[in-house]
Amino acid sequence: MTARSGTTAGRPRDPEVDRRIALAAVELFGDAGWAGFSVESVARLAGVGKASIYLRWQTKEQLLLDALAAHVAPVVDADTGTLRGDLVALARQLLKLYIGPSRRAALRMTLEAPTIPGLSRRCEELRDAQVKAARAMVRRGIRRGDIPEDTSVTLLLDTLCGGVIVHILSTPAHLQDTLRAQLDRYADQLVDFLLGPAQR
Amino acid sequence: MTARSGTTAGRPRDPEVDRRIALAAVELFGDAGWAGFSVESVARLAGVGKASIYLRWQTKEQLLLDALAAHVAPVVDADTGTLRGDLVALARQLLKLYIGPSRRAALRMTLEAPTIPGLSRRCEELRDAQVKAARAMVRRGIRRGDIPEDTSVTLLLDTLCGGVIVHILSTPAHLQDTLRAQLDRYADQLVDFLLGPAQR
């Protein structure tokens, strides 16, 4: 470990290495939680030396937080021009997150973040940013007249995001491949189900 | 520990002790996960001897499973006579579960059960029983003509259960008390939002 990390020191930073470290951090956190999260284990999983990590991140809190921000928490505001299009894009993003390799890390973030010192507030900030982006999306749809003014933004987003999570978690292991092949179709059906009332 | 457990052996089983042990098991699992789950720690938390636990449960898997079945997984089929009434009852049950002391255990069950040997299949059975009860509730509503025949049972339940979970998890810590005071109102609003389309 020490020998390998020695070879990295002083080189210009390689974005591919950054990415590999972040993915390893997400994978380890998903598997072992905060209790099993160490720079040494991330380094081993990423196939880099510990020094490569400390070159980039001063603490393991910062490493995990950056990795979560990049791979677990991104909700991009799509702005497709219609609320239906925006919500379908959001549903697809969430479906891919919760069926993909970051799924367990996403669930752990929800479960453990409040108890991790130095991570709790930052994780809440990440979550707030996601919620804000999603609310802006729905409000834009209301302004454009896509749905009635009195539509509950909270209920629409709670049921959309929650629908995704419960659908994936309640699918038994042997049906996950089938589900993976039908993600886009489910996103369409979910949004149509939820917009149905508001649009009529 | 040994002395105290010795005093329990041979006594008739006390349902209050059973309950205290099960609640301690749920609390410990929620806090520490399967990695930190031991009969010794449950005994300490419940204020009983280890022998009291082994008198009732042969393995820690069996202890945790019974505790989860009793306090985390119960979805009772309410049969209030209307689909709206049944769904409001279900939403209230779920809200109380996810805002209550078993919240972390419920999330951990979802997250960790697939990786716990001897628990994975039984947890899936518990979940299947819940899903079956909820689906029966909606199908009864369809037969009674409360909602159209082509309503998606899956989408209605995904969004109802998911809406509850996301609503509670996305409420910041300092607003949890306010939320606790408004649970019944949220259950009503959620069900009205979701039945709106189907009933019109």
XYZ file of C-alpha atoms in Angstrom:
400
model
C 0.000 0.000 0.000
C 2.690 2.477 1.030
C 4.845 1.624 -1.994
C 1.954 2.128 -4.422
C 0.790 5.368 -2.873
C 4.352 6.625 -3.108
C 4.291 6.300 -6.885
C 1.214 8.541 -7.097
C 2.474 11.486 -5.053
C 3.443 14.517 -7.076
C 1.706 13.441 -10.300
C -0.937 15.729 -11.797
C -4.431 14.677 -10.663
C -6.120 12.164 -12.934
C -9.936 12.610 -13.194
C -10.305 8.878 -13.874
C -8.653 8.134 -10.524
C -10.954 10.652 -8.803
C -13.922 8.875 -10.311
C -12.675 5.416 -9.330
C -12.114 6.534 -5.746
C -15.566 8.126 -5.514
C -17.255 4.991 -6.889
C -15.324 2.810 -4.440
C -16.378 5.107 -1.577
C -20.043 4.804 -2.590
C -19.778 1.025 -2.922
C -18.061 0.574 0.439
C -20.500 2.866 2.246
C -23.417 0.928 0.703
C -21.976 -2.414 1.818
C -20.545 -1.611 5.214
C -22.116 1.684 6.294
C -20.258 4.392 8.169
C -19.065 1.868 10.768
C -17.073 0.035 8.098
C -15.972 3.095 6.147
C -12.215 3.751 6.161
C -9.796 5.439 3.779
C -7.733 2.260 3.749
C -10.670 0.129 2.560
C -11.681 2.673 -0.080
C -8.087 2.722 -1.354
C -7.975 -1.078 -1.555
C -11.317 -1.228 -3.388
C -10.275 1.497 -5.831
C -6.851 -0.043 -6.391
C -4.974 3.109 -5.376
C -2.714 4.001 -2.496
C -3.998 5.762 0.616
C -1.823 8.774 -0.274
C -3.776 9.211 -3.532
C -6.876 9.706 -1.437
C -5.324 12.027 1.144
C -3.923 14.062 -1.747
C -7.501 14.821 -2.737
C -9.527 14.680 0.495
C -8.421 15.706 3.942
C -10.955 13.640 5.876
C -13.047 10.565 5.239
C -16.184 12.637 5.925
C -15.262 14.925 3.026
C -14.467 11.968 0.767
C -17.811 10.299 1.443
C -19.750 13.534 1.100
C -18.225 14.355 -2.308
C -18.821 10.790 -3.480
C -22.461 10.911 -2.361
C -22.984 14.330 -3.954
C -21.633 13.039 -7.278
C -23.244 9.605 -7.431
C -26.167 9.409 -5.034
C -27.787 12.798 -4.649
C -27.871 14.421 -8.093
C -31.347 15.464 -9.123
C -30.911 17.538 -12.231
C -33.650 19.950 -13.179
C -34.341 18.738 -16.701
C -36.555 21.545 -18.129
C -37.978 19.616 -21.077
C -40.637 22.242 -21.714
C -43.562 20.358 -20.172
C -44.241 19.275 -16.609
C -44.959 15.742 -17.789
C -41.568 15.602 -19.527
C -39.758 17.017 -16.500
C -41.417 14.577 -14.099
C -40.725 11.585 -16.349
C -37.060 12.645 -16.472
C -36.996 12.928 -12.657
C -38.672 9.527 -12.239
C -36.154 7.911 -14.612
C -33.217 9.425 -12.704
C -34.571 8.112 -9.414
C -35.369 4.674 -10.841
C -31.830 4.374 -12.186
C -30.378 5.480 -8.854
C -32.378 3.024 -6.764
C -31.903 0.036 -9.061
C -28.227 0.777 -9.753
C -25.019 0.123 -7.845
C -25.569 3.187 -5.611
C -28.893 1.908 -4.298
C -27.639 0.683 -0.958
C -25.573 3.834 -0.434
C -28.649 5.967 -1.129
C -30.664 4.054 1.454
C -27.830 4.181 3.977
C -27.477 7.918 3.492
C -31.103 8.285 4.490
C -30.725 5.944 7.432
C -27.309 6.773 8.847
C -26.589 10.375 7.881
C -28.381 11.851 10.916
C -26.013 9.931 13.187
C -22.696 10.643 11.451
C -20.917 13.615 13.038
C -19.901 16.196 10.478
C -22.061 14.571 7.831
C -25.546 15.082 9.145
C -25.867 18.796 8.295
C -24.182 18.481 4.895
C -26.401 15.540 3.938
C -29.437 17.605 4.875
C -28.118 20.369 2.614
C -27.749 17.902 -0.268
C -31.289 16.720 0.276
C -32.614 20.285 0.518
C -31.001 21.143 -2.824
C -32.707 18.141 -4.444
C -36.078 19.038 -2.956
C -35.694 22.669 -4.054
C -34.872 21.693 -7.653
C -37.848 19.357 -7.827
C -40.222 21.950 -6.347
C -39.018 24.557 -8.853
C -39.859 22.104 -11.630
C -43.441 21.647 -10.437
C -43.968 25.384 -9.793
C -42.831 26.114 -13.351
C -45.490 23.665 -14.575
C -48.126 25.449 -12.487
C -47.087 28.872 -13.885
C -47.259 27.479 -17.414
C -50.764 26.179 -16.714
C -49.842 22.490 -17.100
C -51.649 21.694 -13.852
C -54.110 23.652 -11.677
C -52.768 26.326 -9.371
C -54.011 24.561 -6.241
C -52.082 21.340 -6.931
C -50.124 20.270 -3.846
C -46.452 20.383 -4.831
C -45.571 18.380 -1.716
C -48.054 15.572 -2.391
C -47.105 15.313 -6.045
C -43.382 14.983 -5.241
C -43.821 12.754 -2.161
C -45.854 10.270 -4.183
C -43.617 10.437 -7.268
C -40.329 9.894 -5.415
C -41.867 7.466 -2.935
C -43.572 5.497 -5.706
C -40.193 4.915 -7.328
C -38.529 3.772 -4.114
C -41.295 1.436 -2.983
C -41.715 -0.040 -6.448
C -38.065 -1.012 -6.631
C -37.755 -2.184 -3.038
C -40.885 -4.317 -3.224
C -39.764 -6.112 -6.376
C -38.328 -9.508 -5.350
C -34.709 -10.240 -6.261
C -35.577 -12.665 -9.072
C -37.671 -10.008 -10.867
C -35.124 -7.177 -10.718
C -33.849 -7.866 -14.250
C -37.357 -7.677 -15.690
C -37.879 -4.443 -13.791
C -34.598 -3.032 -15.096
C -35.785 -3.628 -18.674
C -39.046 -1.762 -18.010
C -37.864 1.284 -16.075
C -38.813 3.829 -18.727
C -42.272 2.345 -19.130
C -42.838 2.447 -15.385
C -41.711 6.095 -15.259
C -44.320 6.988 -17.921
C -47.098 5.078 -16.162
C -46.254 6.553 -12.768
C -46.315 10.142 -14.036
C -49.537 9.584 -15.978
C -51.151 8.088 -12.880
C -50.175 11.093 -10.755
C -50.893 13.828 -13.295
C -54.189 12.247 -14.308
C -56.213 14.017 -11.615
C -54.423 17.326 -11.897
C -54.720 17.487 -15.663
C -58.377 16.638 -15.947
C -26.294 -11.228 34.152
C -26.012 -14.927 34.999
C -27.479 -14.424 38.451
C -30.468 -12.465 37.148
C -31.201 -14.892 34.362
C -31.074 -17.695 36.906
C -34.008 -16.173 38.781
C -36.150 -16.287 35.652
C -35.638 -19.927 34.699
C -38.598 -22.190 35.443
C -41.099 -19.354 35.946
C -44.205 -19.272 33.766
C -43.666 -16.984 30.746
C -44.678 -13.392 31.326
C -46.141 -11.670 28.231
C -44.877 -8.313 29.514
C -41.307 -9.664 29.479
C -41.838 -11.027 25.944
C -42.959 -7.592 24.857
C -40.052 -5.806 26.541
C -37.551 -8.146 24.894
C -39.138 -7.695 21.463
C -39.101 -3.896 21.793
C -35.465 -3.958 22.901
C -34.611 -6.155 19.906
C -36.283 -3.688 17.527
C -34.538 -0.723 19.155
C -31.096 -2.355 19.079
C -31.482 -3.484 15.472
C -32.525 0.045 14.491
C -29.512 1.587 16.233
C -26.766 -0.890 15.480
C -28.009 -3.031 12.594
C -27.405 -6.755 12.298
C -23.660 -6.238 12.828
C -24.336 -4.942 16.350
C -27.187 -7.288 17.172
C -26.486 -9.752 19.976
C -28.634 -11.590 22.521
C -26.436 -10.144 25.259
C -27.121 -6.540 24.175
C -30.851 -7.170 23.789
C -30.915 -8.667 27.291
C -29.103 -5.660 28.745
C -31.420 -3.207 26.987
C -34.536 -5.092 28.098
C -33.250 -5.473 31.659
C -33.531 -9.258 31.624
C -31.036 -12.084 31.740
C -29.770 -13.824 28.614
C -31.428 -17.030 29.815
C -34.828 -15.319 29.672
C -34.244 -14.771 25.974
C -32.916 -18.256 25.213
C -35.914 -19.661 27.085
C -38.104 -18.069 24.413
C -35.967 -17.947 21.248
C -33.385 -20.496 20.143
C -31.456 -18.143 17.840
C -30.955 -14.407 17.485
C -32.336 -14.643 13.933
C -35.608 -16.011 15.328
C -35.702 -13.333 18.044
C -35.221 -10.495 15.573
C -37.702 -11.929 13.103
C -40.461 -12.280 15.708
C -39.752 -8.770 16.977
C -39.913 -7.316 13.450
C -43.095 -9.241 12.662
C -44.758 -7.848 15.786
C -43.552 -4.238 15.709
C -42.337 -3.335 12.237
C -44.179 -5.342 9.621
C -47.838 -5.421 10.679
C -50.172 -4.122 8.024
C -53.633 -4.967 9.219
C -56.408 -5.148 6.657
C -58.833 -2.643 8.190
C -62.052 -3.258 6.162
C -63.837 -0.046 7.094
C -66.459 -0.549 4.368
C -65.030 1.965 1.876
C -61.773 2.011 -0.049
C -61.089 5.567 1.120
C -61.500 4.497 4.747
C -59.289 1.444 4.281
C -56.523 3.447 2.596
C -56.608 6.195 5.226
C -56.259 3.492 7.903
C -53.293 1.995 6.013
C -51.649 5.405 5.569
C -52.050 6.153 9.295
C -50.484 2.817 10.239
C -47.509 3.483 7.983
C -47.096 7.086 9.156
C -47.067 5.917 12.775
C -44.533 3.208 11.985
C -42.119 5.501 10.157
C -42.318 8.359 12.631
C -42.250 6.099 15.695
C -39.493 4.343 17.602
C -39.408 1.481 15.067
C -38.588 3.779 12.154
C -34.903 2.989 11.962
C -35.550 -0.737 12.351
C -38.063 -0.599 9.483
C -35.515 1.120 7.233
C -32.763 -1.287 8.253
C -34.991 -4.267 7.556
C -35.370 -2.991 4.010
C -31.674 -2.300 3.662
C -30.015 -5.181 5.459
C -32.454 -8.084 5.318
C -31.234 -9.298 1.909
C -27.736 -9.747 3.361
C -28.606 -11.470 6.645
C -28.323 -15.252 6.318
C -31.441 -16.990 7.544
C -33.389 -13.746 7.609
C -33.552 -12.754 3.982
C -36.217 -15.246 2.895
C -38.355 -14.782 6.011
C -38.253 -10.999 5.661
C -39.399 -11.359 2.071
C -42.278 -13.507 3.316
C -43.253 -10.827 5.853
C -43.170 -8.209 3.099
C -45.187 -10.411 0.740
C -47.873 -10.842 3.376
C -48.128 -7.053 3.773
C -48.328 -6.489 0.026
C -50.966 -9.218 -0.309
C -53.153 -7.686 2.417
C -52.922 -4.237 0.855
C -53.707 -5.542 -2.642
C -56.751 -7.407 -1.303
C -57.964 -4.116 0.180
C -57.764 -2.298 -3.164
C -59.294 -5.193 -5.124
C -62.246 -5.201 -2.723
C -62.709 -1.492 -3.501
C -62.687 -2.220 -7.218
C -65.279 -5.008 -6.834
C -67.477 -2.655 -4.799
C -67.219 -0.048 -7.568
C -65.363 2.525 -5.395
C -62.803 3.040 -8.198
C -62.732 2.031 -11.874
C -61.874 -1.534 -12.799
C -58.754 -0.520 -14.727
C -57.133 1.260 -11.762
C -53.539 0.078 -11.308
C -53.407 -1.576 -7.904
C -49.602 -1.473 -8.034
C -49.368 2.255 -8.796
C -51.943 3.169 -6.164
C -50.100 1.239 -3.434
C -46.567 2.221 -4.551
C -47.485 5.902 -4.400
C -49.452 5.626 -1.149
C -46.760 3.745 0.798
C -43.919 5.650 -0.854
C -45.607 8.995 -0.248
C -45.708 8.247 3.475
C -42.055 7.229 3.649
C -40.695 10.144 1.618
C -42.865 12.660 3.443
C -41.491 11.600 6.813
C -37.880 11.185 5.698
C -37.794 14.559 3.961
C -39.121 16.419 6.997
C -36.136 18.029 8.779
C -35.502 17.039 12.388
C -36.784 20.326 13.844
C -40.190 19.892 12.146
C -40.809 16.276 13.199
C -42.960 17.321 16.173
C -45.203 19.458 13.966
C -45.479 16.543 11.562
C -46.351 14.164 14.394
C -49.268 16.430 15.349
C -50.605 16.428 11.770
C -50.290 12.774 10.808
C -54.013 12.114 10.481
C -54.520 15.199 8.339
C -51.684 14.192 6.035
C -53.172 10.678 5.697
C -56.497 12.194 4.585
C -54.863 14.566 2.096
C -52.634 11.857 0.655
C -55.521 9.466 0.051
C -57.719 12.210 -1.443
C -54.869 13.220 -3.762
C -54.424 9.630 -4.978
C -58.100 8.686 -5.231
C -58.992 11.973 -6.921
C -58.259 10.708 -10.431
C -59.756 7.294 -9.943
C -62.970 8.581 -8.412
C -63.709 11.298 -10.932
